[in-house]
Amino acid sequence: MVATEHKALSDNLLIGDENGKIILTLHPNNVLFFKSEDNYVDVHYLLGGEVKTELIRTTLKKIESTCSYSGLIRVHRSYTINIKTVSSSKKTHKGYVLQFDPLPDLQIPVSASHQKQFEQYLSSTTSTFPFTPL
């Protein structure tokens, strides 16, 4: 019983602050995206079907280095997304814009400096990609 609980916990993302103190423990399927604001990060996630936000004193770089989940992709200087929770993308003259079903009014840009990496991800996972580009 203990081994099963430990395994379930090890599958979660442990999100800590700048000192390494764990602030949030989230299942990867519930994470939408991380938004950087200077030395703080807004964690946007689902809890009970509602979108919640937690402000943590840390950086995106630190979160990316401590989370081993492969679905986290940096798409902008200020955004790291969970690619598995993106519901749609749209190609614009400036690049791509990503959307999430729980936040229909929010559009996250894929910056020019991260576009090549994003397109490589798209081409390498076309059969299993969780959304269809518009």
JSON list of C-alpha atoms in Angstrom, two decimals:
[
{"chain": "A", "resi": 1, "resn": "MET", "atom": "CA", "xyz": [0.00, 0.00, 0.00]},
{"chain": "A", "resi": 2, "resn": "VAL", "atom": "CA", "xyz": [2.76, 2.45, 0.87]},
{"chain": "A", "resi": 3, "resn": "ALA", "atom": "CA", "xyz": [4.65, 1.68, -2.36]},
{"chain": "A", "resi": 4, "resn": "THR", "atom": "CA", "xyz": [1.52, 2.43, -4.41]},
{"chain": "A", "resi": 5, "resn": "GLU", "atom": "CA", "xyz": [1.02, 5.77, -2.66]},
{"chain": "A", "resi": 6, "resn": "HIS", "atom": "CA", "xyz": [4.69, 6.66, -3.16]},
{"chain": "A", "resi": 7, "resn": "LYS", "atom": "CA", "xyz": [4.48, 5.81, -6.86]},
{"chain": "A", "resi": 8, "resn": "ALA", "atom": "CA", "xyz": [1.39, 7.98, -7.28]},
{"chain": "A", "resi": 9, "resn": "LEU", "atom": "CA", "xyz": [3.16, 10.87, -5.57]},
{"chain": "A", "resi": 10, "resn": "SER", "atom": "CA", "xyz": [6.30, 10.42, -7.67]},
{"chain": "A", "resi": 11, "resn": "ASP", "atom": "CA", "xyz": [4.21, 10.94, -10.83]},
{"chain": "A", "resi": 12, "resn": "ASN", "atom": "CA", "xyz": [3.18, 14.41, -9.60]},
{"chain": "A", "resi": 13, "resn": "LEU", "atom": "CA", "xyz": [4.97, 17.67, -10.29]},
{"chain": "A", "resi": 14, "resn": "LEU", "atom": "CA", "xyz": [6.55, 19.09, -7.16]},
{"chain": "A", "resi": 15, "resn": "ILE", "atom": "CA", "xyz": [6.67, 22.86, -7.55]},
{"chain": "A", "resi": 16, "resn": "GLY", "atom": "CA", "xyz": [8.92, 24.64, -5.12]},
{"chain": "A", "resi": 17, "resn": "ASP", "atom": "CA", "xyz": [9.89, 28.20, -4.31]},
{"chain": "A", "resi": 18, "resn": "GLU", "atom": "CA", "xyz": [13.31, 29.84, -4.71]},
{"chain": "A", "resi": 19, "resn": "ASN", "atom": "CA", "xyz": [14.57, 28.04, -1.58]},
{"chain": "A", "resi": 20, "resn": "GLY", "atom": "CA", "xyz": [13.40, 24.61, -2.71]},
{"chain": "A", "resi": 21, "resn": "LYS", "atom": "CA", "xyz": [10.41, 24.46, -0.32]},
{"chain": "A", "resi": 22, "resn": "ILE", "atom": "CA", "xyz": [7.59, 22.52, -2.01]},
{"chain": "A", "resi": 23, "resn": "ILE", "atom": "CA", "xyz": [4.58, 24.85, -2.41]},
{"chain": "A", "resi": 24, "resn": "LEU", "atom": "CA", "xyz": [2.37, 22.81, -4.78]},
{"chain": "A", "resi": 25, "resn": "THR", "atom": "CA", "xyz": [2.07, 19.16, -5.71]},
{"chain": "A", "resi": 26, "resn": "LEU", "atom": "CA", "xyz": [0.06, 18.74, -8.91]},
{"chain": "A", "resi": 27, "resn": "HIS", "atom": "CA", "xyz": [-0.77, 15.92, -11.26]},
{"chain": "A", "resi": 28, "resn": "PRO", "atom": "CA", "xyz": [0.65, 16.81, -14.71]},
{"chain": "A", "resi": 29, "resn": "ASN", "atom": "CA", "xyz": [-2.81, 16.57, -16.34]},
{"chain": "A", "resi": 30, "resn": "ASN", "atom": "CA", "xyz": [-4.01, 19.42, -14.10]},
{"chain": "A", "resi": 31, "resn": "VAL", "atom": "CA", "xyz": [-1.25, 21.89, -14.99]},
{"chain": "A", "resi": 32, "resn": "LEU", "atom": "CA", "xyz": [-2.18, 24.37, -17.72]},
{"chain": "A", "resi": 33, "resn": "PHE", "atom": "CA", "xyz": [0.78, 26.75, -17.86]},
{"chain": "A", "resi": 34, "resn": "PHE", "atom": "CA", "xyz": [3.33, 28.79, -15.93]},
{"chain": "A", "resi": 35, "resn": "LYS", "atom": "CA", "xyz": [3.60, 32.55, -16.44]},
{"chain": "A", "resi": 36, "resn": "SER", "atom": "CA", "xyz": [6.72, 34.37, -15.34]},
{"chain": "A", "resi": 37, "resn": "GLU", "atom": "CA", "xyz": [6.58, 37.81, -13.76]},
{"chain": "A", "resi": 38, "resn": "ASP", "atom": "CA", "xyz": [10.11, 38.84, -12.74]},
{"chain": "A", "resi": 39, "resn": "ASN", "atom": "CA", "xyz": [11.14, 36.57, -9.83]},
{"chain": "A", "resi": 40, "resn": "TYR", "atom": "CA", "xyz": [7.62, 35.18, -9.46]},
{"chain": "A", "resi": 41, "resn": "VAL", "atom": "CA", "xyz": [5.70, 32.55, -11.38]},
{"chain": "A", "resi": 42, "resn": "ASP", "atom": "CA", "xyz": [1.93, 32.26, -11.67]},
{"chain": "A", "resi": 43, "resn": "VAL", "atom": "CA", "xyz": [0.99, 28.58, -11.79]},
{"chain": "A", "resi": 44, "resn": "HIS", "atom": "CA", "xyz": [-2.32, 28.09, -13.60]},
{"chain": "A", "resi": 45, "resn": "TYR", "atom": "CA", "xyz": [-3.90, 24.70, -12.90]},
{"chain": "A", "resi": 46, "resn": "LEU", "atom": "CA", "xyz": [-7.21, 22.85, -12.65]},
{"chain": "A", "resi": 47, "resn": "LEU", "atom": "CA", "xyz": [-8.68, 21.88, -9.30]},
{"chain": "A", "resi": 48, "resn": "GLY", "atom": "CA", "xyz": [-12.17, 20.40, -9.19]},
{"chain": "A", "resi": 49, "resn": "GLY", "atom": "CA", "xyz": [-12.90, 21.59, -12.71]},
{"chain": "A", "resi": 50, "resn": "GLU", "atom": "CA", "xyz": [-12.00, 25.21, -11.88]},
{"chain": "A", "resi": 51, "resn": "VAL", "atom": "CA", "xyz": [-8.90, 27.13, -12.95]},
{"chain": "A", "resi": 52, "resn": "LYS", "atom": "CA", "xyz": [-6.79, 28.15, -9.96]},
{"chain": "A", "resi": 53, "resn": "THR", "atom": "CA", "xyz": [-3.71, 30.35, -9.83]},
{"chain": "A", "resi": 54, "resn": "GLU", "atom": "CA", "xyz": [-0.88, 30.23, -7.30]},
{"chain": "A", "resi": 55, "resn": "LEU", "atom": "CA", "xyz": [1.85, 32.87, -7.18]},
{"chain": "A", "resi": 56, "resn": "ILE", "atom": "CA", "xyz": [5.22, 31.39, -6.21]},
{"chain": "A", "resi": 57, "resn": "ARG", "atom": "CA", "xyz": [8.53, 33.19, -5.69]},
{"chain": "A", "resi": 58, "resn": "THR", "atom": "CA", "xyz": [10.70, 31.30, -8.18]},
{"chain": "A", "resi": 59, "resn": "THR", "atom": "CA", "xyz": [11.67, 31.40, -11.85]},
{"chain": "A", "resi": 60, "resn": "LEU", "atom": "CA", "xyz": [10.57, 29.45, -14.91]},
{"chain": "A", "resi": 61, "resn": "LYS", "atom": "CA", "xyz": [14.12, 28.21, -15.32]},
{"chain": "A", "resi": 62, "resn": "LYS", "atom": "CA", "xyz": [14.07, 26.72, -11.81]},
{"chain": "A", "resi": 63, "resn": "ILE", "atom": "CA", "xyz": [10.68, 25.07, -12.37]},
{"chain": "A", "resi": 64, "resn": "GLU", "atom": "CA", "xyz": [11.85, 23.59, -15.68]},
{"chain": "A", "resi": 65, "resn": "SER", "atom": "CA", "xyz": [15.04, 22.26, -14.09]},
{"chain": "A", "resi": 66, "resn": "THR", "atom": "CA", "xyz": [13.23, 20.55, -11.21]},
{"chain": "A", "resi": 67, "resn": "CYS", "atom": "CA", "xyz": [10.22, 19.12, -13.10]},
{"chain": "A", "resi": 68, "resn": "SER", "atom": "CA", "xyz": [11.01, 16.02, -15.12]},
{"chain": "A", "resi": 69, "resn": "TYR", "atom": "CA", "xyz": [7.64, 15.98, -16.92]},
{"chain": "A", "resi": 70, "resn": "SER", "atom": "CA", "xyz": [8.24, 15.92, -20.69]},
{"chain": "A", "resi": 71, "resn": "GLY", "atom": "CA", "xyz": [5.01, 17.77, -21.53]},
{"chain": "A", "resi": 72, "resn": "LEU", "atom": "CA", "xyz": [6.35, 21.11, -20.28]},
{"chain": "A", "resi": 73, "resn": "ILE", "atom": "CA", "xyz": [7.55, 23.26, -23.17]},
{"chain": "A", "resi": 74, "resn": "ARG", "atom": "CA", "xyz": [8.90, 26.82, -23.07]},
{"chain": "A", "resi": 75, "resn": "VAL", "atom": "CA", "xyz": [7.08, 28.78, -25.79]},
{"chain": "A", "resi": 76, "resn": "HIS", "atom": "CA", "xyz": [7.93, 32.31, -24.74]},
{"chain": "A", "resi": 77, "resn": "ARG", "atom": "CA", "xyz": [10.25, 34.16, -22.40]},
{"chain": "A", "resi": 78, "resn": "SER", "atom": "CA", "xyz": [7.30, 34.46, -20.01]},
{"chain": "A", "resi": 79, "resn": "TYR", "atom": "CA", "xyz": [5.45, 31.17, -20.62]},
{"chain": "A", "resi": 80, "resn": "THR", "atom": "CA", "xyz": [6.04, 27.46, -20.14]},
{"chain": "A", "resi": 81, "resn": "ILE", "atom": "CA", "xyz": [3.01, 25.38, -21.11]},
{"chain": "A", "resi": 82, "resn": "ASN", "atom": "CA", "xyz": [1.79, 21.85, -20.54]},
{"chain": "A", "resi": 83, "resn": "ILE", "atom": "CA", "xyz": [1.45, 20.84, -24.18]},
{"chain": "A", "resi": 84, "resn": "LYS", "atom": "CA", "xyz": [-1.04, 18.09, -23.28]},
{"chain": "A", "resi": 85, "resn": "THR", "atom": "CA", "xyz": [-3.62, 20.61, -21.98]},
{"chain": "A", "resi": 86, "resn": "VAL", "atom": "CA", "xyz": [-3.53, 22.94, -25.00]},
{"chain": "A", "resi": 87, "resn": "SER", "atom": "CA", "xyz": [-6.84, 22.72, -26.86]},
{"chain": "A", "resi": 88, "resn": "SER", "atom": "CA", "xyz": [-6.03, 24.65, -30.04]},
{"chain": "A", "resi": 89, "resn": "SER", "atom": "CA", "xyz": [-3.37, 26.57, -31.89]},
{"chain": "A", "resi": 90, "resn": "LYS", "atom": "CA", "xyz": [-3.61, 29.15, -34.60]},
{"chain": "A", "resi": 91, "resn": "LYS", "atom": "CA", "xyz": [-0.85, 30.18, -36.99]},
{"chain": "A", "resi": 92, "resn": "THR", "atom": "CA", "xyz": [-0.71, 33.95, -37.38]},
{"chain": "A", "resi": 93, "resn": "HIS", "atom": "CA", "xyz": [1.65, 36.29, -39.24]},
{"chain": "A", "resi": 94, "resn": "LYS", "atom": "CA", "xyz": [3.62, 36.64, -35.98]},
{"chain": "A", "resi": 95, "resn": "GLY", "atom": "CA", "xyz": [3.77, 32.91, -35.20]},
{"chain": "A", "resi": 96, "resn": "TYR", "atom": "CA", "xyz": [1.46, 30.64, -33.21]},
{"chain": "A", "resi": 97, "resn": "VAL", "atom": "CA", "xyz": [-1.16, 31.47, -30.61]},
{"chain": "A", "resi": 98, "resn": "LEU", "atom": "CA", "xyz": [-2.24, 28.75, -28.14]},
{"chain": "A", "resi": 99, "resn": "GLN", "atom": "CA", "xyz": [-5.53, 28.38, -26.29]},
{"chain": "A", "resi": 100, "resn": "PHE", "atom": "CA", "xyz": [-6.89, 26.28, -23.43]},
{"chain": "A", "resi": 101, "resn": "ASP", "atom": "CA", "xyz": [-10.54, 25.18, -23.14]},
{"chain": "A", "resi": 102, "resn": "PRO", "atom": "CA", "xyz": [-10.93, 26.30, -19.48]},
{"chain": "A", "resi": 103, "resn": "LEU", "atom": "CA", "xyz": [-9.68, 29.82, -20.42]},
{"chain": "A", "resi": 104, "resn": "PRO", "atom": "CA", "xyz": [-11.28, 30.61, -23.81]},
{"chain": "A", "resi": 105, "resn": "ASP", "atom": "CA", "xyz": [-10.36, 34.33, -23.74]},
{"chain": "A", "resi": 106, "resn": "LEU", "atom": "CA", "xyz": [-6.66, 33.72, -23.08]},
{"chain": "A", "resi": 107, "resn": "GLN", "atom": "CA", "xyz": [-4.21, 33.41, -25.96]},
{"chain": "A", "resi": 108, "resn": "ILE", "atom": "CA", "xyz": [-0.58, 32.50, -25.25]},
{"chain": "A", "resi": 109, "resn": "PRO", "atom": "CA", "xyz": [1.89, 33.47, -27.96]},
{"chain": "A", "resi": 110, "resn": "VAL", "atom": "CA", "xyz": [4.73, 31.30, -29.19]},
{"chain": "A", "resi": 111, "resn": "SER", "atom": "CA", "xyz": [7.60, 33.77, -29.58]},
{"chain": "A", "resi": 112, "resn": "ALA", "atom": "CA", "xyz": [9.86, 33.85, -32.62]},
{"chain": "A", "resi": 113, "resn": "SER", "atom": "CA", "xyz": [12.82, 32.60, -30.56]},
{"chain": "A", "resi": 114, "resn": "HIS", "atom": "CA", "xyz": [10.86, 29.50, -29.45]},
{"chain": "A", "resi": 115, "resn": "GLN", "atom": "CA", "xyz": [8.91, 28.89, -32.67]},
{"chain": "A", "resi": 116, "resn": "LYS", "atom": "CA", "xyz": [11.44, 26.50, -34.23]},
{"chain": "A", "resi": 117, "resn": "GLN", "atom": "CA", "xyz": [11.47, 24.28, -31.11]},
{"chain": "A", "resi": 118, "resn": "PHE", "atom": "CA", "xyz": [7.64, 24.35, -31.03]},
{"chain": "A", "resi": 119, "resn": "GLU", "atom": "CA", "xyz": [7.39, 23.38, -34.71]},
{"chain": "A", "resi": 120, "resn": "GLN", "atom": "CA", "xyz": [9.90, 20.56, -34.17]},
{"chain": "A", "resi": 121, "resn": "TYR", "atom": "CA", "xyz": [7.70, 19.27, -31.37]},
{"chain": "A", "resi": 122, "resn": "LEU", "atom": "CA", "xyz": [4.65, 19.48, -33.65]},
{"chain": "A", "resi": 123, "resn": "SER", "atom": "CA", "xyz": [6.37, 17.58, -36.46]},
{"chain": "A", "resi": 124, "resn": "SER", "atom": "CA", "xyz": [7.73, 14.88, -34.15]},
{"chain": "A", "resi": 125, "resn": "THR", "atom": "CA", "xyz": [4.35, 14.19, -32.51]},
{"chain": "A", "resi": 126, "resn": "THR", "atom": "CA", "xyz": [1.83, 14.73, -35.30]},
{"chain": "A", "resi": 127, "resn": "SER", "atom": "CA", "xyz": [0.03, 11.45, -34.70]},
{"chain": "A", "resi": 128, "resn": "THR", "atom": "CA", "xyz": [-0.30, 11.94, -30.93]},
{"chain": "A", "resi": 129, "resn": "PHE", "atom": "CA", "xyz": [-0.55, 15.71, -30.69]},
{"chain": "A", "resi": 130, "resn": "PRO", "atom": "CA", "xyz": [-3.52, 16.60, -28.46]},
{"chain": "A", "resi": 131, "resn": "PHE", "atom": "CA", "xyz": [-4.95, 19.34, -30.65]},
{"chain": "A", "resi": 132, "resn": "THR", "atom": "CA", "xyz": [-5.39, 20.25, -34.29]},
{"chain": "A", "resi": 133, "resn": "PRO", "atom": "CA", "xyz": [-3.85, 23.49, -35.55]},
{"chain": "A", "resi": 134, "resn": "LEU", "atom": "CA", "xyz": [-6.51, 25.87, -36.89]}
]
